[in-house]
PDB file of C-alpha atoms and ligand atoms in Angstrom:
ATOM      1  CA  MET A  17      13.681   2.924  50.015  1.00 54.00           C
ATOM      2  CA  ALA A  18      13.943   6.481  51.130  1.00 73.00           C
ATOM      3  CA  THR A  19      14.588   8.033  54.499  1.00 83.00           C
ATOM      4  CA  ASN A  20      13.840  11.385  56.130  1.00 89.00           C
ATOM      5  CA  LEU A  21      17.591  11.890  56.535  1.00 94.00           C
ATOM      6  CA  PRO A  22      19.631  14.466  54.593  1.00 97.00           C
ATOM      7  CA  LEU A  23      22.589  12.088  54.249  1.00 95.00           C
ATOM      8  CA  THR A  24      23.261   8.372  53.745  1.00 93.00           C
ATOM      9  CA  GLY A  25      25.477   5.711  55.296  1.00 93.00           C
ATOM     10  CA  THR A  26      27.114   6.088  58.688  1.00 95.00           C
ATOM     11  CA  PHE A  27      26.670   9.542  60.179  1.00 97.00           C
ATOM     12  CA  ASN A  28      27.079  11.380  63.469  1.00 97.00           C
ATOM     13  CA  VAL A  29      24.876  13.666  65.492  1.00 97.00           C
ATOM     14  CA  THR A  30      27.414  16.164  66.838  1.00 97.00           C
ATOM     15  CA  CYS A  31      25.018  18.609  68.518  1.00 97.00           C
ATOM     16  CA  GLU A  32      21.457  17.736  69.397  1.00 97.00           C
ATOM     17  CA  TYR A  33      18.314  19.820  68.947  1.00 97.00           C
ATOM     18  CA  LYS A  34      17.428  22.088  71.898  1.00 97.00           C
ATOM     19  CA  ARG A  35      20.882  22.002  73.497  1.00 97.00           C
ATOM     20  CA  LYS A  36      21.167  25.129  75.659  1.00 97.00           C
ATOM     21  CA  GLY A  37      23.961  27.629  75.140  1.00 95.00           C
ATOM     22  CA  ASN A  38      24.913  31.258  74.745  1.00 92.00           C
ATOM     23  CA  SER A  39      26.285  30.765  71.246  1.00 87.00           C
ATOM     24  CA  TRP A  40      22.707  30.788  69.942  1.00 92.00           C
ATOM     25  CA  ILE A  41      20.527  33.902  69.913  1.00 92.00           C
ATOM     26  CA  ALA A  42      17.557  31.831  71.077  1.00 95.00           C
ATOM     27  CA  GLY A  43      19.629  30.417  73.949  1.00 96.00           C
ATOM     28  CA  TRP A  44      19.213  26.942  72.490  1.00 97.00           C
ATOM     29  CA  HIS A  45      20.123  25.055  69.322  1.00 97.00           C
ATOM     30  CA  THR A  46      17.270  25.376  66.845  1.00 97.00           C
ATOM     31  CA  GLY A  47      18.444  22.510  64.613  1.00 98.00           C
ATOM     32  CA  ILE A  48      20.570  19.388  64.731  1.00 98.00           C
ATOM     33  CA  ASP A  49      24.205  19.128  63.588  1.00 98.00           C
ATOM     34  CA  LEU A  50      25.216  16.172  61.456  1.00 98.00           C
ATOM     35  CA  THR A  51      28.468  14.941  59.916  1.00 98.00           C
ATOM     36  CA  GLY A  52      28.945  12.072  57.482  1.00 97.00           C
ATOM     37  CA  SER A  53      28.628  11.680  53.732  1.00 94.00           C
ATOM     38  CA  ASP A  54      29.140  14.876  51.721  1.00 96.00           C
ATOM     39  CA  THR A  55      26.066  14.644  49.511  1.00 96.00           C
ATOM     40  CA  ILE A  56      23.000  16.301  50.996  1.00 97.00           C
ATOM     41  CA  TYR A  57      19.518  15.114  50.039  1.00 95.00           C
ATOM     42  CA  ALA A  58      16.194  16.854  50.395  1.00 94.00           C
ATOM     43  CA  THR A  59      14.370  15.230  53.302  1.00 91.00           C
ATOM     44  CA  CYS A  60      10.857  15.796  52.028  1.00 88.00           C
ATOM     45  CA  ASP A  61       8.704  16.441  48.987  1.00 87.00           C
ATOM     46  CA  GLY A  62       8.610  20.163  48.423  1.00 92.00           C
ATOM     47  CA  THR A  63       9.869  23.266  46.646  1.00 96.00           C
ATOM     48  CA  VAL A  64      13.076  25.261  47.079  1.00 98.00           C
ATOM     49  CA  THR A  65      11.894  28.657  48.325  1.00 98.00           C
ATOM     50  CA  ARG A  66      15.211  30.279  49.140  1.00 98.00           C
ATOM     51  CA  ILE A  67      18.922  30.013  48.401  1.00 98.00           C
ATOM     52  CA  GLY A  68      21.243  31.920  50.738  1.00 97.00           C
ATOM     53  CA  LEU A  69      24.870  32.715  49.989  1.00 97.00           C
ATOM     54  CA  ASN A  70      27.610  33.686  52.457  1.00 96.00           C
ATOM     55  CA  ASP A  71      25.230  34.422  55.317  1.00 96.00           C
ATOM     56  CA  ASP A  72      27.166  35.332  58.497  1.00 95.00           C
ATOM     57  CA  SER A  73      25.409  32.593  60.473  1.00 94.00           C
ATOM     58  CA  TYR A  74      24.234  29.968  57.995  1.00 97.00           C
ATOM     59  CA  GLY A  75      26.803  30.400  55.216  1.00 98.00           C
ATOM     60  CA  ASN A  76      25.446  28.911  52.005  1.00 98.00           C
ATOM     61  CA  PHE A  77      22.029  27.474  52.680  1.00 98.00           C
ATOM     62  CA  ILE A  78      18.912  26.036  51.068  1.00 98.00           C
ATOM     63  CA  VAL A  79      15.344  26.312  52.321  1.00 98.00           C
ATOM     64  CA  VAL A  80      12.815  23.749  51.107  1.00 97.00           C
ATOM     65  CA  LYS A  81       9.130  24.255  51.837  1.00 96.00           C
ATOM     66  CA  ALA A  82       7.595  20.822  52.322  1.00 92.00           C
ATOM     67  CA  THR A  83       4.161  19.965  51.004  1.00 87.00           C
ATOM     68  CA  ASN A  84       2.867  20.057  54.612  1.00 84.00           C
ATOM     69  CA  GLY A  85       3.923  23.718  54.923  1.00 92.00           C
ATOM     70  CA  LYS A  86       7.009  23.327  57.128  1.00 93.00           C
ATOM     71  CA  TYR A  87      10.383  24.797  56.141  1.00 97.00           C
ATOM     72  CA  HIS A  88      13.491  22.605  56.038  1.00 98.00           C
ATOM     73  CA  TRP A  89      16.809  24.481  56.352  1.00 98.00           C
ATOM     74  CA  PHE A  90      20.103  22.957  55.128  1.00 98.00           C
ATOM     75  CA  CYS A  91      23.015  25.151  56.223  1.00 98.00           C
ATOM     76  CA  HIS A  92      26.806  25.675  55.987  1.00 98.00           C
ATOM     77  CA  LEU A  93      26.951  24.043  52.513  1.00 98.00           C
ATOM     78  CA  SER A  94      30.047  24.159  50.316  1.00 98.00           C
ATOM     79  CA  ARG A  95      27.996  23.766  47.133  1.00 98.00           C
ATOM     80  CA  ILE A  96      24.368  24.246  46.119  1.00 98.00           C
ATOM     81  CA  ASP A  97      22.916  22.129  43.310  1.00 98.00           C
ATOM     82  CA  VAL A  98      19.343  23.453  43.143  1.00 98.00           C
ATOM     83  CA  LYS A  99      17.630  26.695  42.165  1.00 98.00           C
ATOM     84  CA  GLU A 100      14.778  28.637  43.699  1.00 98.00           C
ATOM     85  CA  ASN A 101      11.320  27.297  42.740  1.00 97.00           C
ATOM     86  CA  GLN A 102      12.768  23.884  41.903  1.00 97.00           C
ATOM     87  CA  THR A 103      10.659  20.886  42.991  1.00 95.00           C
ATOM     88  CA  VAL A 104      12.513  18.277  45.056  1.00 93.00           C
ATOM     89  CA  ASN A 105      11.849  14.947  46.768  1.00 88.00           C
ATOM     90  CA  ARG A 106      13.671  12.690  49.225  1.00 83.00           C
ATOM     91  CA  LEU A 107      15.944  11.304  46.513  1.00 82.00           C
ATOM     92  CA  SER A 108      17.006  14.736  45.207  1.00 91.00           C
ATOM     93  CA  LYS A 109      20.671  15.631  45.731  1.00 95.00           C
ATOM     94  CA  ILE A 110      20.563  19.302  46.633  1.00 97.00           C
ATOM     95  CA  GLY A 111      24.113  20.193  47.681  1.00 98.00           C
ATOM     96  CA  ILE A 112      27.395  19.328  49.367  1.00 98.00           C
ATOM     97  CA  MET A 113      28.205  19.573  53.083  1.00 98.00           C
ATOM     98  CA  GLY A 114      30.579  22.373  53.961  1.00 98.00           C
ATOM     99  CA  ASN A 115      32.029  24.756  56.485  1.00 98.00           C
ATOM    100  CA  THR A 116      30.544  28.128  55.458  1.00 97.00           C
ATOM    101  CA  GLY A 117      29.136  30.752  57.837  1.00 96.00           C
ATOM    102  CA  ASN A 118      29.491  30.544  61.599  1.00 94.00           C
ATOM    103  CA  THR A 119      30.924  27.050  62.135  1.00 93.00           C
ATOM    104  CA  THR A 120      33.789  25.396  63.954  1.00 91.00           C
ATOM    105  CA  GLY A 121      34.102  22.639  61.373  1.00 96.00           C
ATOM    106  CA  LYS A 122      32.473  20.945  58.416  1.00 97.00           C
ATOM    107  CA  HIS A 123      28.931  19.834  59.231  1.00 98.00           C
ATOM    108  CA  LEU A 124      25.309  20.177  58.225  1.00 98.00           C
ATOM    109  CA  HIS A 125      23.008  22.243  60.413  1.00 98.00           C
ATOM    110  CA  TYR A 126      19.535  20.907  59.642  1.00 98.00           C
ATOM    111  CA  GLU A 127      16.450  22.475  61.091  1.00 97.00           C
ATOM    112  CA  ILE A 128      12.723  22.351  60.481  1.00 97.00           C
ATOM    113  CA  ARG A 129      10.731  25.517  61.048  1.00 97.00           C
ATOM    114  CA  ASN A 130       6.999  25.671  61.436  1.00 96.00           C
ATOM    115  CA  GLU A 131       4.722  27.389  58.929  1.00 95.00           C
ATOM    116  CA  SER A 132       5.814  30.832  60.211  1.00 97.00           C
ATOM    117  CA  ASN A 133       9.350  30.114  58.885  1.00 97.00           C
ATOM    118  CA  LYS A 134      10.601  32.228  61.812  1.00 97.00           C
ATOM    119  CA  TYR A 135      13.779  31.628  63.776  1.00 97.00           C
ATOM    120  CA  ALA A 136      13.223  29.549  66.954  1.00 96.00           C
ATOM    121  CA  ASP A 137       9.770  28.346  65.898  1.00 97.00           C
ATOM    122  CA  ASN A 138      10.802  24.770  65.185  1.00 96.00           C
ATOM    123  CA  ILE A 139       9.902  21.125  65.429  1.00 92.00           C
ATOM    124  CA  ASN A 140      12.322  18.433  66.587  1.00 92.00           C
ATOM    125  CA  PRO A 141      14.224  17.342  63.449  1.00 95.00           C
ATOM    126  CA  ALA A 142      15.435  14.123  65.115  1.00 92.00           C
ATOM    127  CA  GLU A 143      11.865  13.049  65.642  1.00 85.00           C
ATOM    128  CA  TYR A 144      11.105  13.809  62.003  1.00 88.00           C
ATOM    129  CA  MET A 145      14.113  11.744  60.883  1.00 90.00           C
ATOM    130  CA  GLY A 146      13.222   8.915  63.288  1.00 84.00           C
ATOM    131  CA  ILE A 147      16.609   9.018  65.040  1.00 88.00           C
ATOM    132  CA  PRO A 148      17.473   9.649  68.700  1.00 87.00           C
ATOM    133  CA  ASN A 149      18.044  13.332  69.552  1.00 91.00           C
ATOM    134  CA  LYS A 150      21.379  12.412  71.051  1.00 92.00           C
ATOM    135  CA  VAL A 151      25.053  12.778  70.153  1.00 96.00           C
ATOM    136  CA  GLY A 152      26.181   9.485  68.639  1.00 94.00           C
ATOM    137  CA  THR A 153      26.902   7.479  65.513  1.00 94.00           C
ATOM    138  CA  TYR A 154      24.062   6.057  63.462  1.00 93.00           C
ATOM    139  CA  ASP A 155      23.462   4.306  60.142  1.00 90.00           C
ATOM    140  CA  SER A 156      20.843   5.462  57.663  1.00 89.00           C
ATOM    141  CA  LYS A 157      19.917   1.895  56.780  1.00 83.00           C
ATOM    142  CA  ASN A 158      18.232   1.582  60.162  1.00 81.00           C
ATOM    143  CA  TYR A 159      15.924   4.500  59.453  1.00 83.00           C
ATOM    144  CA  GLN A 160      14.245   3.559  56.183  1.00 76.00           C
ATOM    145  CA  ILE A 161      10.669   4.641  55.744  1.00 68.00           C
ATOM    146  CA  GLY A 162       8.422   1.603  55.574  1.00 52.00           C
ATOM    147  CA  GLU A 163       5.271   1.419  53.487  1.00 37.00           C
ATOM    148  CA  SER A 164       3.113   1.130  56.568  1.00 38.00           C
ATOM    149  CA  THR A 165       3.828   1.961  60.170  1.00 42.00           C
ATOM    150  CA  THR A 166       1.153   0.965  62.606  1.00 47.00           C
ATOM    151  CA  THR A 167       2.082   2.138  66.056  1.00 50.00           C
ATOM    152  CA  GLU A 168       0.870  -0.591  68.355  1.00 54.00           C
ATOM    153  CA  GLY A 169       3.028  -1.680  71.241  1.00 66.00           C
ATOM    154  CA  LYS A 170       5.460   0.277  73.337  1.00 71.00           C
ATOM    155  CA  LEU A 171       8.229   2.266  71.678  1.00 72.00           C
ATOM    156  CA  LYS A 172      11.644   1.013  72.796  1.00 82.00           C
ATOM    157  CA  THR A 173      15.241   1.834  71.895  1.00 81.00           C
ATOM    158  CA  LEU A 174      18.035  -0.693  71.449  1.00 85.00           C
ATOM    159  CA  LYS A 175      20.740  -0.319  74.053  1.00 84.00           C
ATOM    160  CA  ARG A 176      23.280  -2.328  72.055  1.00 85.00           C
ATOM    161  CA  ASN A 177      23.726  -3.777  68.556  1.00 85.00           C
ATOM    162  CA  THR A 178      21.267  -6.649  68.393  1.00 90.00           C
ATOM    163  CA  ASN A 179      19.925  -9.201  65.933  1.00 94.00           C
ATOM    164  CA  LEU A 180      16.305  -9.336  64.886  1.00 95.00           C
ATOM    165  CA  ARG A 181      15.606 -13.087  64.520  1.00 97.00           C
ATOM    166  CA  GLU A 182      13.065 -14.762  62.274  1.00 97.00           C
ATOM    167  CA  GLU A 183      12.292 -17.220  65.085  1.00 97.00           C
ATOM    168  CA  PRO A 184      12.675 -16.795  68.858  1.00 97.00           C
ATOM    169  CA  ASN A 185      16.038 -18.560  69.134  1.00 97.00           C
ATOM    170  CA  THR A 186      19.702 -17.765  68.484  1.00 96.00           C
ATOM    171  CA  LYS A 187      20.014 -20.144  65.514  1.00 96.00           C
ATOM    172  CA  SER A 188      17.420 -18.662  63.191  1.00 96.00           C
ATOM    173  CA  ASN A 189      18.172 -16.106  60.453  1.00 95.00           C
ATOM    174  CA  ALA A 190      19.124 -12.709  61.770  1.00 93.00           C
ATOM    175  CA  THR A 191      19.360  -9.065  60.707  1.00 88.00           C
ATOM    176  CA  LEU A 192      21.621  -6.846  62.750  1.00 85.00           C
ATOM    177  CA  TYR A 193      20.256  -3.564  64.062  1.00 82.00           C
ATOM    178  CA  LEU A 194      22.333  -0.903  65.738  1.00 73.00           C
ATOM    179  CA  GLU A 195      22.153   0.770  69.106  1.00 72.00           C
ATOM    180  CA  ASN A 196      19.444   3.453  69.321  1.00 70.00           C
ATOM    181  CA  THR A 197      17.262   1.911  66.616  1.00 76.00           C
ATOM    182  CA  THR A 198      13.651   2.272  67.712  1.00 79.00           C
ATOM    183  CA  LEU A 199      11.123  -0.544  67.731  1.00 85.00           C
ATOM    184  CA  TYR A 200       7.769  -1.606  69.101  1.00 87.00           C
ATOM    185  CA  VAL A 201       7.232  -4.560  71.406  1.00 90.00           C
ATOM    186  CA  LEU A 202       4.206  -6.290  69.904  1.00 90.00           C
ATOM    187  CA  GLN A 203       4.065  -9.223  72.306  1.00 92.00           C
ATOM    188  CA  LYS A 204       6.082  -9.728  75.450  1.00 92.00           C
ATOM    189  CA  SER A 205       7.700 -13.018  76.522  1.00 95.00           C
ATOM    190  CA  VAL A 206       6.512 -15.145  73.619  1.00 96.00           C
ATOM    191  CA  ALA A 207       9.189 -17.808  74.246  1.00 97.00           C
ATOM    192  CA  VAL A 208      12.087 -18.825  76.446  1.00 97.00           C
ATOM    193  CA  ALA A 209      14.925 -20.360  74.428  1.00 96.00           C
ATOM    194  CA  ASP A 210      18.722 -20.590  74.604  1.00 96.00           C
ATOM    195  CA  GLY A 211      18.622 -19.060  78.058  1.00 96.00           C
ATOM    196  CA  TYR A 212      16.786 -15.886  76.982  1.00 96.00           C
ATOM    197  CA  THR A 213      13.278 -14.538  77.089  1.00 97.00           C
ATOM    198  CA  TRP A 214      12.107 -13.410  73.646  1.00 97.00           C
ATOM    199  CA  ASP A 215       9.660 -10.712  72.628  1.00 96.00           C
ATOM    200  CA  LYS A 216       7.970 -10.262  69.276  1.00 95.00           C
ATOM    201  CA  VAL A 217       8.912  -6.806  67.955  1.00 94.00           C
ATOM    202  CA  ARG A 218       8.552  -4.493  64.966  1.00 88.00           C
ATOM    203  CA  ILE A 219      11.352  -2.186  63.809  1.00 85.00           C
ATOM    204  CA  ARG A 220       9.841   1.285  63.761  1.00 77.00           C
ATOM    205  CA  VAL A 221      10.875   2.712  60.419  1.00 66.00           C
ATOM    206  CA  ASN A 222      10.891  -0.298  58.083  1.00 69.00           C
ATOM    207  CA  GLY A 223       8.023  -2.253  59.615  1.00 76.00           C
ATOM    208  CA  LYS A 224      10.056  -5.479  59.782  1.00 85.00           C
ATOM    209  CA  GLU A 225       8.855  -7.943  62.430  1.00 94.00           C
ATOM    210  CA  GLY A 226      10.728 -10.660  64.280  1.00 97.00           C
ATOM    211  CA  TYR A 227      12.021 -11.698  67.664  1.00 97.00           C
ATOM    212  CA  MET A 228      14.502 -10.115  70.036  1.00 97.00           C
ATOM    213  CA  ILE A 229      15.992 -10.939  73.410  1.00 96.00           C
ATOM    214  CA  ASN A 230      14.072  -8.776  75.860  1.00 92.00           C
ATOM    215  CA  LYS A 231      17.194  -7.574  77.726  1.00 92.00           C
ATOM    216  CA  ASN A 232      18.507  -5.701  74.691  1.00 93.00           C
ATOM    217  CA  TYR A 233      16.346  -2.590  74.754  1.00 88.00           C
ATOM    218  CA  LYS A 234      15.617   0.247  77.066  1.00 82.00           C
TER     219      LYS A 234
HETATM  220 ZN1   ZN B 323      23.622  23.688  64.301  1.00 77.58          ZN
END
């Protein structure tokens, strides 16, 4: 399954979207900074509209125009593996993370601009990826795109690593999910077992349903 993430495996958010600061012309961070695996993937179906080389700010960068008209910017790359006008999708490897342009270390600056493609006219890339807009360590396997995502229930975030159980008890089969994974509470307090109250939940991005101890999310 695919994700809306530009990298795979364990990764870090090192600077969140909209952080305020004088180091940005807009006065805030227009993208999100990520570190992790070197290979960078396109995060959407679209077309490469621009390749930039040795830009003072963005270094080597790729711009992909998604089929919905938004522009995805992948910046500070050490290598670029696509050409202008090339069609890409979420499984396309487009380049290698690097340290080019105005950076203090190797990372990917990823931002999503609206249809204007103008600086500081952005959407929240964390929301697009389905991850928290918060400095931290995450794992791409928790942010797979499911085939269907109905949005009933209240959106919650795990406050610690927690098992999703097939039944509402601690002995049934479990899948571990990591802190900050988002989920919906479908039904509250469906059972009390093993000293815990259990809710029926659905993991947001893969649609998987099961039971969790209701103390484990925010
Ligand atoms: Zn950045």
